Amino acid sequence: MWPLLGLGILIIGFALRINPLLVVVAAAFGSGIGAGLTPVAVVAALGKAYNGSRYVTVPWLILPVIGMLERAGLRERARQIVGDMAAATTGRLLLVYMIFRQITSAVGLTAIAGHAQTVRPLLAPMAEAAAERADPAIGRAGRMRVRAMAAATDNIGMFFGEDIFLAVASILLIKGFLESQGIIVTPLQLSVWAIPTAIAALLIHGARLLRMDRRR
Amino acid sequence: MIGLPFVYAVAGSVFGAWAVLTLADRRQPRRWTSAAFWGLISLSFLAGDRIGDLGNGVLVLALVAIGGSGWLARAEPPTTSDADRAASAAVRGNRLLLPALIVPTVALAGTLAAPVLGFVDPKQVTLVCLAAGAIIAVGVTMWWLRPPPLAPLQEGRRLVSQIGWAILLPQLLASLGAVFALSGVGTIIGGSVGTLIPDGARFIAVAVFTLGMAGFTMVMGNAFAAFPVMMAAVGLPVLVQALGGNPAIVAAIGMLAGFCGTLLTPMAANFNIVPAALLELDDRSGVIKAQVATALPLLAINTLLIWGLAFR
């Protein structure tokens, strides 16, 4: 049971709101040493895995372009677009984006949008502008909620769209795992079962988005 | 063949430039440690394969020491004023949106053309296209807007310093997952979850499976790490073999139950912590809180879907 020490460290660390980087490294030492590894072996294992997953940090190469466009007024332009459309309420705007994100993800285009590319420069300023128009007295907390909802909508749209696509990593992982257990399934047999959940996600989150408009 | 070495060289150069500009910026608070942070990330991209596992491990500890102790500060390089931006937005109109579309367009075109592009490593086509798209987009935007020559790097540095230490978290959590796997954490959890199910209780078995997928995903930050463990512990032996469930339905919807867990955990840093930093939210958990009321009903629905569909 000692390897579970790392989990305990993780949960306590996050609960106490200690800096996550420190918590994660402490958890790695906890589990590793609990499993009988030496501290040096834990450092080496961390280093090996860190080096092997460098691709995770590559997408930040988008920042120079986004920064330059922000410098030229991209966020201001996003706000003006909403200002010109009377029908664009916060909820409707986010709902349209969610549908766009689900459909593009379902045909494999997950890289087309994201927090750095679309949410920060476009979606969040648009949603915030719409919220300010509906309620000029909106406070800081209200604007924070709108921004958080914009990020949440991007996540939910992508997660519950992408599994409809046949060649997505999770479908391939499932297929590979079942195959290793002697069960043969085609990607299509798996991806069709993502559709009911995708519809449920659209209904639940979509209803929450539209309710944002009515609450004010 | 253009593959990962090209991508890592580009990323290493960009992070290296951010380190140098940080060092050269006399108004930057915590100048030396902030420059060291970006410099170490650059070193990892450029030389990670040459410094050995222990070398990489020491590099990680140094990054965590700087990022975790507040020695990394935000940069405020000179940029345009709010009035400049509003004027530029009014003049340039919706054309401002076009350069942002270059990267996804290159990614799409590259993925479609991958089989015929002999000079691109087919396994790495997405990352190669991303790096190539970023370079092309910078070139086009520079040519169109004519900003100062260092603008792309300085504006990128402004944004990356707003994300700050959170930029390290996704890669570090992936490494923690590897250490957990090495320590056998998954097998222990999977084994103990399996013992929770009374014989023949179909709905309870399904609920243990979906809640286990979501819970284990919250711990690992990633449904892909939870899936093989929960499937081996509960999905296959109990739901499929003992109770006769359809393996495709159990597996496909089980994975989506895991995605509900992804929405609820700081361990899924890319989706939940990094955007909070990017959007400058006051509350680090703001995105997670916005997702709870969607994730929980959806988890219940996934449980009912497996229960209702897999055993017909």
Short mmCIF file of C-alpha atoms in Angstrom, two decimals:
data_model
loop_
_atom_site.label_atom_id
_atom_site.label_comp_id
_atom_site.label_asym_id
_atom_site.label_seq_id
_atom_site.Cartn_x
_atom_site.Cartn_y
_atom_site.Cartn_z
CA MET A 1 0.00 0.00 0.00
CA TRP A 2 2.98 2.39 0.47
CA PRO A 3 3.03 3.60 -3.16
CA LEU A 4 -0.34 5.27 -2.41
CA LEU A 5 1.56 7.74 -0.22
CA GLY A 6 1.95 9.87 -3.36
CA LEU A 7 -1.83 10.09 -3.77
CA GLY A 8 -2.22 11.28 -0.18
CA ILE A 9 0.44 13.96 -0.70
CA LEU A 10 -1.31 15.04 -3.89
CA ILE A 11 -4.75 15.38 -2.30
CA ILE A 12 -3.51 17.14 0.84
CA GLY A 13 -1.23 19.44 -1.18
CA PHE A 14 -4.00 20.56 -3.52
CA ALA A 15 -6.42 20.96 -0.61
CA LEU A 16 -3.95 23.25 1.21
CA ARG A 17 -3.42 25.17 -2.06
CA ILE A 18 0.35 24.72 -1.97
CA ASN A 19 2.03 25.50 -5.31
CA PRO A 20 1.15 22.52 -7.56
CA LEU A 21 4.69 22.15 -8.92
CA LEU A 22 5.98 21.43 -5.41
CA VAL A 23 3.05 19.13 -4.65
CA VAL A 24 3.62 17.07 -7.80
CA VAL A 25 7.32 16.57 -7.14
CA ALA A 26 6.64 15.66 -3.50
CA ALA A 27 4.02 13.14 -4.65
CA ALA A 28 6.50 11.59 -7.08
CA PHE A 29 9.02 11.13 -4.24
CA GLY A 30 6.29 9.78 -1.94
CA SER A 31 5.12 7.11 -4.37
CA GLY A 32 8.58 6.24 -5.67
CA ILE A 33 10.16 5.84 -2.24
CA GLY A 34 7.01 4.07 -1.02
CA ALA A 35 7.54 1.54 -3.80
CA GLY A 36 11.15 1.01 -2.75
CA LEU A 37 12.95 3.24 -5.26
CA THR A 38 15.95 5.32 -4.15
CA PRO A 39 15.58 9.14 -4.31
CA VAL A 40 18.12 9.24 -7.15
CA ALA A 41 16.09 6.68 -9.08
CA VAL A 42 12.97 8.84 -8.63
CA VAL A 43 14.81 11.91 -9.99
CA ALA A 44 15.99 9.90 -12.98
CA ALA A 45 12.50 8.50 -13.62
CA LEU A 46 11.03 12.01 -13.46
CA GLY A 47 13.72 13.31 -15.83
CA LYS A 48 13.24 10.50 -18.32
CA ALA A 49 9.47 10.97 -18.47
CA TYR A 50 9.79 14.76 -18.59
CA ASN A 51 12.16 14.55 -21.54
CA GLY A 52 9.87 12.05 -23.27
CA SER A 53 6.83 14.32 -23.00
CA ARG A 54 8.32 17.58 -24.27
CA TYR A 55 5.77 17.64 -27.09
CA VAL A 56 3.18 18.75 -24.49
CA THR A 57 4.88 22.17 -24.27
CA VAL A 58 5.30 22.72 -28.05
CA PRO A 59 1.84 24.27 -28.73
CA TRP A 60 2.93 27.46 -26.91
CA LEU A 61 4.75 28.36 -30.14
CA ILE A 62 1.40 29.99 -31.04
CA LEU A 63 1.97 32.77 -28.47
CA PRO A 64 4.09 35.14 -30.64
CA VAL A 65 1.35 35.39 -33.30
CA ILE A 66 -1.45 35.80 -30.77
CA GLY A 67 0.59 38.42 -28.90
CA MET A 68 1.24 40.40 -32.08
CA LEU A 69 -2.44 40.32 -33.04
CA GLU A 70 -3.43 41.42 -29.53
CA ARG A 71 -0.96 44.29 -29.94
CA ALA A 72 -2.83 45.25 -33.13
CA GLY A 73 -6.23 45.19 -31.40
CA LEU A 74 -7.56 41.64 -31.90
CA ARG A 75 -9.36 41.58 -28.54
CA GLU A 76 -10.86 45.03 -29.12
CA ARG A 77 -12.07 43.89 -32.55
CA ALA A 78 -13.66 40.79 -31.01
CA ARG A 79 -15.58 43.04 -28.62
CA GLN A 80 -16.72 45.35 -31.43
CA ILE A 81 -18.10 42.40 -33.43
CA VAL A 82 -20.38 41.56 -30.51
CA GLY A 83 -21.31 45.21 -30.11
CA ASP A 84 -22.61 45.22 -33.70
CA MET A 85 -24.79 42.13 -33.23
CA ALA A 86 -27.84 42.82 -31.09
CA ALA A 87 -28.79 39.13 -30.95
CA ALA A 88 -25.42 38.07 -29.52
CA THR A 89 -26.05 37.36 -25.85
CA THR A 90 -23.41 35.66 -23.71
CA GLY A 91 -25.30 32.37 -23.60
CA ARG A 92 -26.14 32.23 -27.31
CA LEU A 93 -22.60 33.17 -28.27
CA LEU A 94 -21.07 30.42 -26.12
CA LEU A 95 -23.67 27.92 -27.34
CA VAL A 96 -22.82 28.64 -31.00
CA TYR A 97 -19.13 28.23 -30.15
CA MET A 98 -19.81 24.93 -28.35
CA ILE A 99 -21.66 23.53 -31.38
CA PHE A 100 -18.82 24.67 -33.65
CA ARG A 101 -16.27 23.03 -31.32
CA GLN A 102 -18.20 19.76 -31.09
CA ILE A 103 -18.69 19.48 -34.84
CA THR A 104 -15.11 20.35 -35.79
CA SER A 105 -13.75 17.96 -33.13
CA ALA A 106 -16.07 15.21 -34.34
CA VAL A 107 -14.41 15.40 -37.77
CA GLY A 108 -10.94 15.39 -36.26
CA LEU A 109 -10.15 19.13 -36.21
CA THR A 110 -9.34 19.44 -32.49
CA ALA A 111 -6.35 21.73 -33.17
CA ILE A 112 -8.53 24.35 -34.86
CA ALA A 113 -9.33 26.13 -31.59
CA GLY A 114 -8.18 26.20 -27.98
CA HIS A 115 -7.54 28.36 -24.95
CA ALA A 116 -4.54 30.25 -26.33
CA GLN A 117 -5.73 30.46 -29.95
CA THR A 118 -9.42 31.29 -29.60
CA VAL A 119 -10.65 31.56 -26.01
CA ARG A 120 -8.30 34.27 -24.74
CA PRO A 121 -8.13 36.49 -27.84
CA LEU A 122 -11.68 36.02 -29.19
CA LEU A 123 -14.29 34.05 -27.25
CA ALA A 124 -13.75 35.45 -23.74
CA PRO A 125 -13.69 39.14 -24.83
CA MET A 126 -16.82 38.56 -26.94
CA ALA A 127 -18.70 36.82 -24.12
CA GLU A 128 -17.62 39.52 -21.69
CA ALA A 129 -18.72 42.32 -24.02
CA ALA A 130 -22.13 40.70 -24.41
CA ALA A 131 -22.45 40.30 -20.63
CA GLU A 132 -21.52 43.95 -20.08
CA ARG A 133 -24.11 45.08 -22.59
CA ALA A 134 -26.84 43.00 -20.92
CA ASP A 135 -25.83 44.21 -17.46
CA PRO A 136 -23.74 47.40 -17.37
CA ALA A 137 -23.41 47.04 -13.59
CA ILE A 138 -21.74 43.61 -13.87
CA GLY A 139 -19.02 43.34 -11.24
CA ARG A 140 -15.57 41.78 -11.31
CA ALA A 141 -16.91 38.47 -10.00
CA GLY A 142 -19.50 38.38 -12.78
CA ARG A 143 -16.90 38.98 -15.46
CA MET A 144 -14.68 36.25 -13.97
CA ARG A 145 -17.63 33.82 -14.14
CA VAL A 146 -18.19 34.64 -17.82
CA ARG A 147 -14.51 34.09 -18.63
CA ALA A 148 -14.43 30.78 -16.72
CA MET A 149 -17.56 29.65 -18.58
CA ALA A 150 -15.89 30.48 -21.92
CA ALA A 151 -12.94 28.22 -21.01
CA ALA A 152 -15.30 25.50 -19.73
CA THR A 153 -17.32 25.61 -22.97
CA ASP A 154 -14.17 25.04 -25.05
CA ASN A 155 -13.21 22.01 -22.91
CA ILE A 156 -16.66 20.44 -22.90
CA GLY A 157 -17.23 21.02 -26.61
CA MET A 158 -13.94 19.39 -27.50
CA PHE A 159 -14.07 16.45 -25.05
CA PHE A 160 -17.55 15.34 -26.05
CA GLY A 161 -17.03 15.88 -29.75
CA GLU A 162 -13.66 14.29 -30.39
CA ASP A 163 -14.59 10.71 -29.52
CA ILE A 164 -16.99 10.62 -32.45
CA PHE A 165 -13.94 10.87 -34.71
CA LEU A 166 -12.57 7.45 -35.65
CA ALA A 167 -8.85 8.16 -35.46
CA VAL A 168 -8.70 10.04 -32.15
CA ALA A 169 -6.14 8.84 -29.60
CA SER A 170 -8.70 7.57 -27.08
CA ILE A 171 -10.48 5.40 -29.65
CA LEU A 172 -7.16 3.91 -30.73
CA LEU A 173 -6.23 3.30 -27.08
CA ILE A 174 -9.52 1.47 -26.44
CA LYS A 175 -9.15 -0.60 -29.60
CA GLY A 176 -5.56 -1.52 -28.71
CA PHE A 177 -6.47 -2.47 -25.14
CA LEU A 178 -9.41 -4.67 -26.17
CA GLU A 179 -7.27 -6.28 -28.88
CA SER A 180 -4.61 -7.18 -26.29
CA GLN A 181 -7.40 -9.02 -24.41
CA GLY A 182 -8.47 -10.90 -27.52
CA ILE A 183 -11.55 -8.76 -28.27
CA ILE A 184 -11.60 -7.33 -31.80
CA VAL A 185 -13.66 -4.16 -32.40
CA THR A 186 -13.54 -1.64 -35.23
CA PRO A 187 -13.11 2.10 -34.48
CA LEU A 188 -16.59 2.71 -35.90
CA GLN A 189 -18.15 0.32 -33.35
CA LEU A 190 -16.61 2.46 -30.62
CA SER A 191 -17.14 5.93 -32.00
CA VAL A 192 -20.91 5.53 -32.56
CA TRP A 193 -21.31 5.00 -28.79
CA ALA A 194 -19.82 8.45 -28.20
CA ILE A 195 -22.84 10.05 -29.89
CA PRO A 196 -25.44 9.69 -27.07
CA THR A 197 -23.06 11.32 -24.57
CA ALA A 198 -22.21 14.07 -27.08
CA ILE A 199 -25.91 14.91 -27.41
CA ALA A 200 -26.40 14.82 -23.63
CA ALA A 201 -23.40 17.16 -23.17
CA LEU A 202 -24.87 19.61 -25.68
CA LEU A 203 -28.27 19.56 -23.96
CA ILE A 204 -26.94 19.92 -20.40
CA HIS A 205 -24.23 22.48 -21.02
CA GLY A 206 -26.31 24.29 -23.64
CA ALA A 207 -29.18 24.70 -21.17
CA ARG A 208 -26.75 26.07 -18.58
CA LEU A 209 -25.39 28.56 -21.12
CA LEU A 210 -28.83 29.84 -22.09
CA ARG A 211 -29.73 30.14 -18.41
CA MET A 212 -26.82 32.59 -18.01
CA ASP A 213 -28.83 35.06 -20.11
CA ARG A 214 -31.98 34.74 -18.03
CA ARG A 215 -30.38 35.01 -14.61
CA ARG A 216 -29.66 38.71 -15.04
CA MET B 1 12.96 14.09 -42.99
CA ILE B 2 11.44 16.85 -40.87
CA GLY B 3 10.32 15.52 -37.50
CA LEU B 4 10.69 16.09 -33.78
CA PRO B 5 14.30 17.40 -33.93
CA PHE B 6 13.09 20.31 -36.09
CA VAL B 7 10.13 21.03 -33.80
CA TYR B 8 12.28 20.90 -30.65
CA ALA B 9 14.94 23.13 -32.25
CA VAL B 10 12.29 25.76 -33.01
CA ALA B 11 10.77 25.54 -29.53
CA GLY B 12 14.22 25.62 -27.89
CA SER B 13 15.16 28.74 -29.87
CA VAL B 14 11.95 30.57 -28.97
CA PHE B 15 12.26 29.79 -25.23
CA GLY B 16 15.97 30.69 -25.47
CA ALA B 17 15.09 34.06 -27.01
CA TRP B 18 12.58 34.66 -24.18
CA ALA B 19 15.39 33.94 -21.67
CA VAL B 20 17.77 36.39 -23.36
CA LEU B 21 15.12 39.13 -23.65
CA THR B 22 14.20 38.64 -19.99
CA LEU B 23 17.83 39.05 -19.01
CA ALA B 24 18.12 42.19 -21.15
CA ASP B 25 14.96 43.76 -19.71
CA ARG B 26 16.13 46.01 -16.86
CA ARG B 27 12.53 46.65 -15.71
CA GLN B 28 11.79 42.93 -15.36
CA PRO B 29 11.35 41.94 -11.69
CA ARG B 30 13.31 38.83 -10.58
CA ARG B 31 15.28 39.14 -13.79
CA TRP B 32 17.95 36.47 -13.18
CA THR B 33 15.71 33.68 -11.89
CA SER B 34 13.01 34.37 -14.49
CA ALA B 35 15.61 34.23 -17.27
CA ALA B 36 17.01 31.00 -15.78
CA PHE B 37 13.50 29.43 -15.87
CA TRP B 38 12.94 30.10 -19.58
CA GLY B 39 16.59 29.22 -20.29
CA LEU B 40 16.23 25.80 -18.62
CA ILE B 41 13.13 25.02 -20.70
CA SER B 42 15.13 26.03 -23.78
CA LEU B 43 17.98 23.73 -22.67
CA SER B 44 15.52 20.87 -22.22
CA PHE B 45 14.28 21.26 -25.82
CA LEU B 46 17.75 21.69 -27.33
CA ALA B 47 19.80 19.21 -25.31
CA GLY B 48 17.29 16.99 -23.48
CA ASP B 49 18.39 13.88 -25.33
CA ARG B 50 22.06 14.43 -24.47
CA ILE B 51 22.06 15.13 -20.73
CA GLY B 52 20.77 11.73 -19.58
CA ASP B 53 17.87 10.79 -17.30
CA LEU B 54 19.51 12.09 -14.14
CA GLY B 55 20.53 15.32 -15.88
CA ASN B 56 16.93 15.84 -16.99
CA GLY B 57 15.74 15.04 -13.49
CA VAL B 58 18.02 17.69 -11.97
CA LEU B 59 16.79 20.14 -14.63
CA VAL B 60 13.20 19.41 -13.61
CA LEU B 61 14.01 19.97 -9.93
CA ALA B 62 15.66 23.31 -10.76
CA LEU B 63 12.61 24.40 -12.81
CA VAL B 64 10.27 23.38 -9.98
CA ALA B 65 12.42 25.24 -7.43
CA ILE B 66 12.20 28.48 -9.43
CA GLY B 67 8.54 28.12 -10.46
CA GLY B 68 7.33 26.80 -7.11
CA SER B 69 8.94 29.42 -4.91
CA GLY B 70 7.75 32.58 -6.63
CA TRP B 71 11.07 33.46 -8.29
CA LEU B 72 9.36 33.76 -11.65
CA ALA B 73 7.84 37.18 -12.38
CA ARG B 74 5.59 38.70 -15.02
CA ALA B 75 7.16 40.71 -17.84
CA GLU B 76 5.74 44.02 -19.06
CA PRO B 77 7.63 44.70 -22.29
CA PRO B 78 6.69 47.96 -24.06
CA THR B 79 3.54 47.40 -26.13
CA THR B 80 0.69 49.40 -27.66
CA SER B 81 -1.74 51.41 -25.51
CA ASP B 82 -5.46 50.68 -25.23
CA ALA B 83 -6.17 53.68 -27.49
CA ASP B 84 -3.70 52.42 -30.14
CA ARG B 85 -5.38 49.04 -30.08
CA ALA B 86 -8.89 50.43 -30.44
CA ALA B 87 -7.77 52.61 -33.37
CA SER B 88 -5.99 49.69 -35.05
CA ALA B 89 -9.01 47.44 -34.54
CA ALA B 90 -11.29 50.06 -36.14
CA VAL B 91 -9.02 50.49 -39.18
CA ARG B 92 -8.12 46.84 -39.79
CA GLY B 93 -11.54 45.35 -39.03
CA ASN B 94 -12.21 41.64 -39.28
CA ARG B 95 -9.04 41.04 -41.29
CA LEU B 96 -7.32 40.92 -37.90
CA LEU B 97 -8.89 37.50 -37.40
CA LEU B 98 -7.28 35.99 -40.49
CA PRO B 99 -3.66 35.50 -39.30
CA ALA B 100 -5.01 33.55 -36.31
CA LEU B 101 -6.43 31.05 -38.80
CA ILE B 102 -3.06 30.33 -40.42
CA VAL B 103 -1.93 27.79 -37.80
CA PRO B 104 -5.09 25.62 -37.91
CA THR B 105 -5.14 25.88 -41.71
CA VAL B 106 -1.54 24.67 -41.98
CA ALA B 107 -2.29 21.91 -39.46
CA LEU B 108 -5.30 20.75 -41.47
CA ALA B 109 -3.56 20.96 -44.85
CA GLY B 110 -0.49 19.21 -43.46
CA THR B 111 -2.51 16.38 -41.94
CA LEU B 112 -4.42 15.83 -45.20
CA ALA B 113 -1.25 16.05 -47.30
CA ALA B 114 0.88 13.97 -44.91
CA PRO B 115 0.81 10.77 -47.00
CA VAL B 116 2.27 12.58 -50.02
CA LEU B 117 4.70 14.87 -48.17
CA GLY B 118 7.74 12.62 -48.26
CA PHE B 119 9.90 15.02 -46.28
CA VAL B 120 7.69 15.16 -43.16
CA ASP B 121 7.81 12.38 -40.56
CA PRO B 122 4.24 11.00 -40.83
CA LYS B 123 4.08 10.18 -37.10
CA GLN B 124 4.88 13.76 -36.08
CA VAL B 125 2.90 15.58 -38.74
CA THR B 126 0.70 17.52 -36.28
CA LEU B 127 3.60 18.94 -34.27
CA VAL B 128 5.64 19.70 -37.41
CA CYS B 129 2.67 21.54 -38.93
CA LEU B 130 2.11 23.42 -35.70
CA ALA B 131 5.69 24.68 -35.64
CA ALA B 132 5.66 25.43 -39.39
CA GLY B 133 2.28 27.17 -39.08
CA ALA B 134 3.56 29.33 -36.22
CA ILE B 135 6.59 30.41 -38.28
CA ILE B 136 4.47 31.17 -41.36
CA ALA B 137 1.90 33.08 -39.27
CA VAL B 138 4.65 35.23 -37.70
CA GLY B 139 6.10 35.95 -41.15
CA VAL B 140 2.75 36.94 -42.67
CA THR B 141 1.76 39.08 -39.68
CA MET B 142 5.15 40.85 -39.65
CA TRP B 143 4.84 41.59 -43.37
CA TRP B 144 1.27 42.92 -42.96
CA LEU B 145 1.47 44.88 -39.71
CA ARG B 146 5.14 45.99 -39.79
CA PRO B 147 5.63 46.00 -36.01
CA PRO B 148 9.12 46.50 -34.49
CA PRO B 149 11.38 43.55 -35.40
CA LEU B 150 11.39 42.08 -31.88
CA ALA B 151 7.59 42.39 -31.46
CA PRO B 152 6.71 38.69 -31.97
CA LEU B 153 9.24 37.60 -29.34
CA GLN B 154 8.41 40.41 -26.89
CA GLU B 155 4.64 39.92 -27.22
CA GLY B 156 5.10 36.16 -26.87
CA ARG B 157 7.19 36.79 -23.75
CA ARG B 158 4.44 39.02 -22.33
CA LEU B 159 1.90 36.19 -22.74
CA VAL B 160 4.14 33.33 -21.60
CA SER B 161 5.05 35.23 -18.44
CA GLN B 162 1.34 35.63 -17.68
CA ILE B 163 0.98 31.85 -17.80
CA GLY B 164 4.09 31.60 -15.63
CA TRP B 165 4.85 28.39 -13.72
CA ALA B 166 1.58 26.81 -14.95
CA ILE B 167 3.30 26.23 -18.30
CA LEU B 168 5.37 23.50 -16.65
CA LEU B 169 2.47 21.70 -14.99
CA PRO B 170 1.10 19.56 -17.86
CA GLN B 171 4.52 18.11 -18.70
CA LEU B 172 5.33 17.60 -15.01
CA LEU B 173 2.02 15.81 -14.42
CA ALA B 174 2.76 13.51 -17.36
CA SER B 175 6.06 12.69 -15.60
CA LEU B 176 4.26 12.06 -12.30
CA GLY B 177 2.02 9.62 -14.17
CA ALA B 178 5.14 7.72 -15.28
CA VAL B 179 6.46 7.56 -11.70
CA PHE B 180 3.05 6.37 -10.46
CA ALA B 181 3.04 3.66 -13.13
CA LEU B 182 6.56 2.60 -12.10
CA SER B 183 5.45 2.46 -8.46
CA GLY B 184 2.39 0.32 -9.23
CA VAL B 185 -0.18 2.87 -8.01
CA GLY B 186 -2.70 1.94 -10.71
CA THR B 187 -2.61 -1.78 -10.00
CA ILE B 188 -3.19 -1.21 -6.28
CA ILE B 189 -6.18 1.09 -6.89
CA GLY B 190 -7.64 -1.13 -9.58
CA GLY B 191 -7.34 -4.18 -7.34
CA SER B 192 -9.09 -2.55 -4.40
CA VAL B 193 -11.89 -1.04 -6.54
CA GLY B 194 -12.66 -4.50 -7.92
CA THR B 195 -13.36 -5.84 -4.42
CA LEU B 196 -16.13 -3.26 -3.85
CA ILE B 197 -18.67 -5.00 -6.07
CA PRO B 198 -21.19 -7.50 -4.66
CA ASP B 199 -21.76 -10.57 -6.85
CA GLY B 200 -24.28 -10.13 -9.62
CA ALA B 201 -25.30 -6.55 -8.75
CA ARG B 202 -25.32 -5.13 -12.25
CA PHE B 203 -26.12 -1.48 -11.56
CA ILE B 204 -23.68 -1.26 -8.66
CA ALA B 205 -20.97 -2.82 -10.82
CA VAL B 206 -21.60 -0.26 -13.59
CA ALA B 207 -21.58 2.61 -11.07
CA VAL B 208 -18.33 1.41 -9.49
CA PHE B 209 -16.82 1.28 -12.99
CA THR B 210 -17.91 4.78 -14.10
CA LEU B 211 -17.22 6.43 -10.73
CA GLY B 212 -13.88 4.64 -10.65
CA MET B 213 -13.06 5.93 -14.15
CA ALA B 214 -13.95 9.50 -13.14
CA GLY B 215 -12.23 9.31 -9.75
CA PHE B 216 -9.05 7.69 -11.00
CA THR B 217 -8.96 10.19 -13.89
CA MET B 218 -9.17 13.01 -11.33
CA VAL B 219 -6.16 11.56 -9.51
CA MET B 220 -4.09 10.94 -12.64
CA GLY B 221 -5.35 14.01 -14.53
CA ASN B 222 -5.86 11.88 -17.61
CA ALA B 223 -8.53 9.38 -18.66
CA PHE B 224 -5.95 7.53 -20.77
CA ALA B 225 -4.07 6.51 -17.61
CA ALA B 226 -7.25 5.47 -15.81
CA PHE B 227 -8.75 3.43 -18.67
CA PRO B 228 -6.41 0.41 -18.82
CA VAL B 229 -6.45 0.09 -15.01
CA MET B 230 -10.23 0.32 -14.54
CA MET B 231 -10.94 -1.79 -17.60
CA ALA B 232 -8.63 -4.55 -16.34
CA ALA B 233 -9.93 -4.30 -12.76
CA VAL B 234 -13.70 -3.98 -13.32
CA GLY B 235 -14.72 -3.44 -16.97
CA LEU B 236 -13.52 -6.74 -18.45
CA PRO B 237 -13.71 -9.24 -15.56
CA VAL B 238 -17.00 -8.01 -14.05
CA LEU B 239 -19.05 -6.09 -16.64
CA VAL B 240 -18.05 -8.03 -19.76
CA GLN B 241 -17.05 -11.54 -18.64
CA ALA B 242 -19.23 -12.09 -15.55
CA LEU B 243 -22.30 -10.06 -16.51
CA GLY B 244 -22.17 -10.40 -20.31
CA GLY B 245 -21.89 -6.71 -21.24
CA ASN B 246 -20.98 -5.54 -24.74
CA PRO B 247 -17.24 -4.68 -24.58
CA ALA B 248 -17.41 -1.91 -27.21
CA ILE B 249 -20.16 -0.04 -25.33
CA VAL B 250 -18.58 -0.53 -21.89
CA ALA B 251 -15.20 0.69 -23.15
CA ALA B 252 -16.41 3.62 -25.27
CA ILE B 253 -18.79 5.10 -22.70
CA GLY B 254 -16.42 4.24 -19.84
CA MET B 255 -13.78 6.45 -21.45
CA LEU B 256 -16.32 9.30 -21.60
CA ALA B 257 -17.08 8.80 -17.89
CA GLY B 258 -13.36 9.38 -17.41
CA PHE B 259 -13.60 12.63 -19.41
CA CYS B 260 -16.17 13.84 -16.85
CA GLY B 261 -13.44 13.39 -14.24
CA THR B 262 -11.03 15.42 -16.39
CA LEU B 263 -13.39 18.39 -16.04
CA LEU B 264 -13.17 18.22 -12.24
CA THR B 265 -9.47 18.08 -11.44
CA PRO B 266 -6.52 20.47 -11.21
CA MET B 267 -4.39 17.55 -12.41
CA ALA B 268 -5.76 18.13 -15.93
CA ALA B 269 -3.67 21.28 -15.94
CA ASN B 270 -3.86 21.97 -19.68
CA PHE B 271 -7.62 22.26 -19.58
CA ASN B 272 -8.33 23.61 -16.10
CA ILE B 273 -5.33 25.47 -14.60
CA VAL B 274 -3.56 26.93 -17.64
CA PRO B 275 -6.70 28.67 -19.00
CA ALA B 276 -7.33 30.18 -15.56
CA ALA B 277 -3.88 31.77 -15.85
CA LEU B 278 -4.37 32.73 -19.51
CA LEU B 279 -7.69 34.44 -18.78
CA GLU B 280 -6.27 36.07 -15.62
CA LEU B 281 -8.98 34.62 -13.38
CA ASP B 282 -8.83 35.57 -9.69
CA ASP B 283 -9.60 31.97 -8.69
CA ARG B 284 -7.24 29.24 -9.89
CA SER B 285 -10.13 26.75 -9.69
CA GLY B 286 -12.60 29.02 -11.54
CA VAL B 287 -12.74 26.85 -14.66
CA ILE B 288 -13.28 23.66 -12.64
CA LYS B 289 -16.11 25.32 -10.68
CA ALA B 290 -17.76 26.36 -13.96
CA GLN B 291 -17.64 22.72 -15.11
CA VAL B 292 -19.02 20.89 -12.06
CA ALA B 293 -22.69 21.36 -12.94
CA THR B 294 -22.12 19.88 -16.41
CA ALA B 295 -19.71 17.09 -15.44
CA LEU B 296 -21.77 15.51 -12.63
CA PRO B 297 -25.08 15.06 -14.54
CA LEU B 298 -23.09 13.83 -17.53
CA LEU B 299 -21.36 11.24 -15.34
CA ALA B 300 -24.77 10.04 -14.14
CA ILE B 301 -25.99 9.82 -17.75
CA ASN B 302 -22.92 7.82 -18.80
CA THR B 303 -23.61 5.40 -15.95
CA LEU B 304 -27.24 5.00 -17.05
CA LEU B 305 -26.18 4.62 -20.70
CA ILE B 306 -23.86 1.68 -19.95
CA TRP B 307 -26.47 0.14 -17.64
CA GLY B 308 -29.24 0.51 -20.19
CA LEU B 309 -27.38 -0.24 -23.43
CA ALA B 310 -24.53 -2.67 -22.74
CA PHE B 311 -26.53 -5.63 -21.46
CA ARG B 312 -29.20 -6.06 -24.14
#
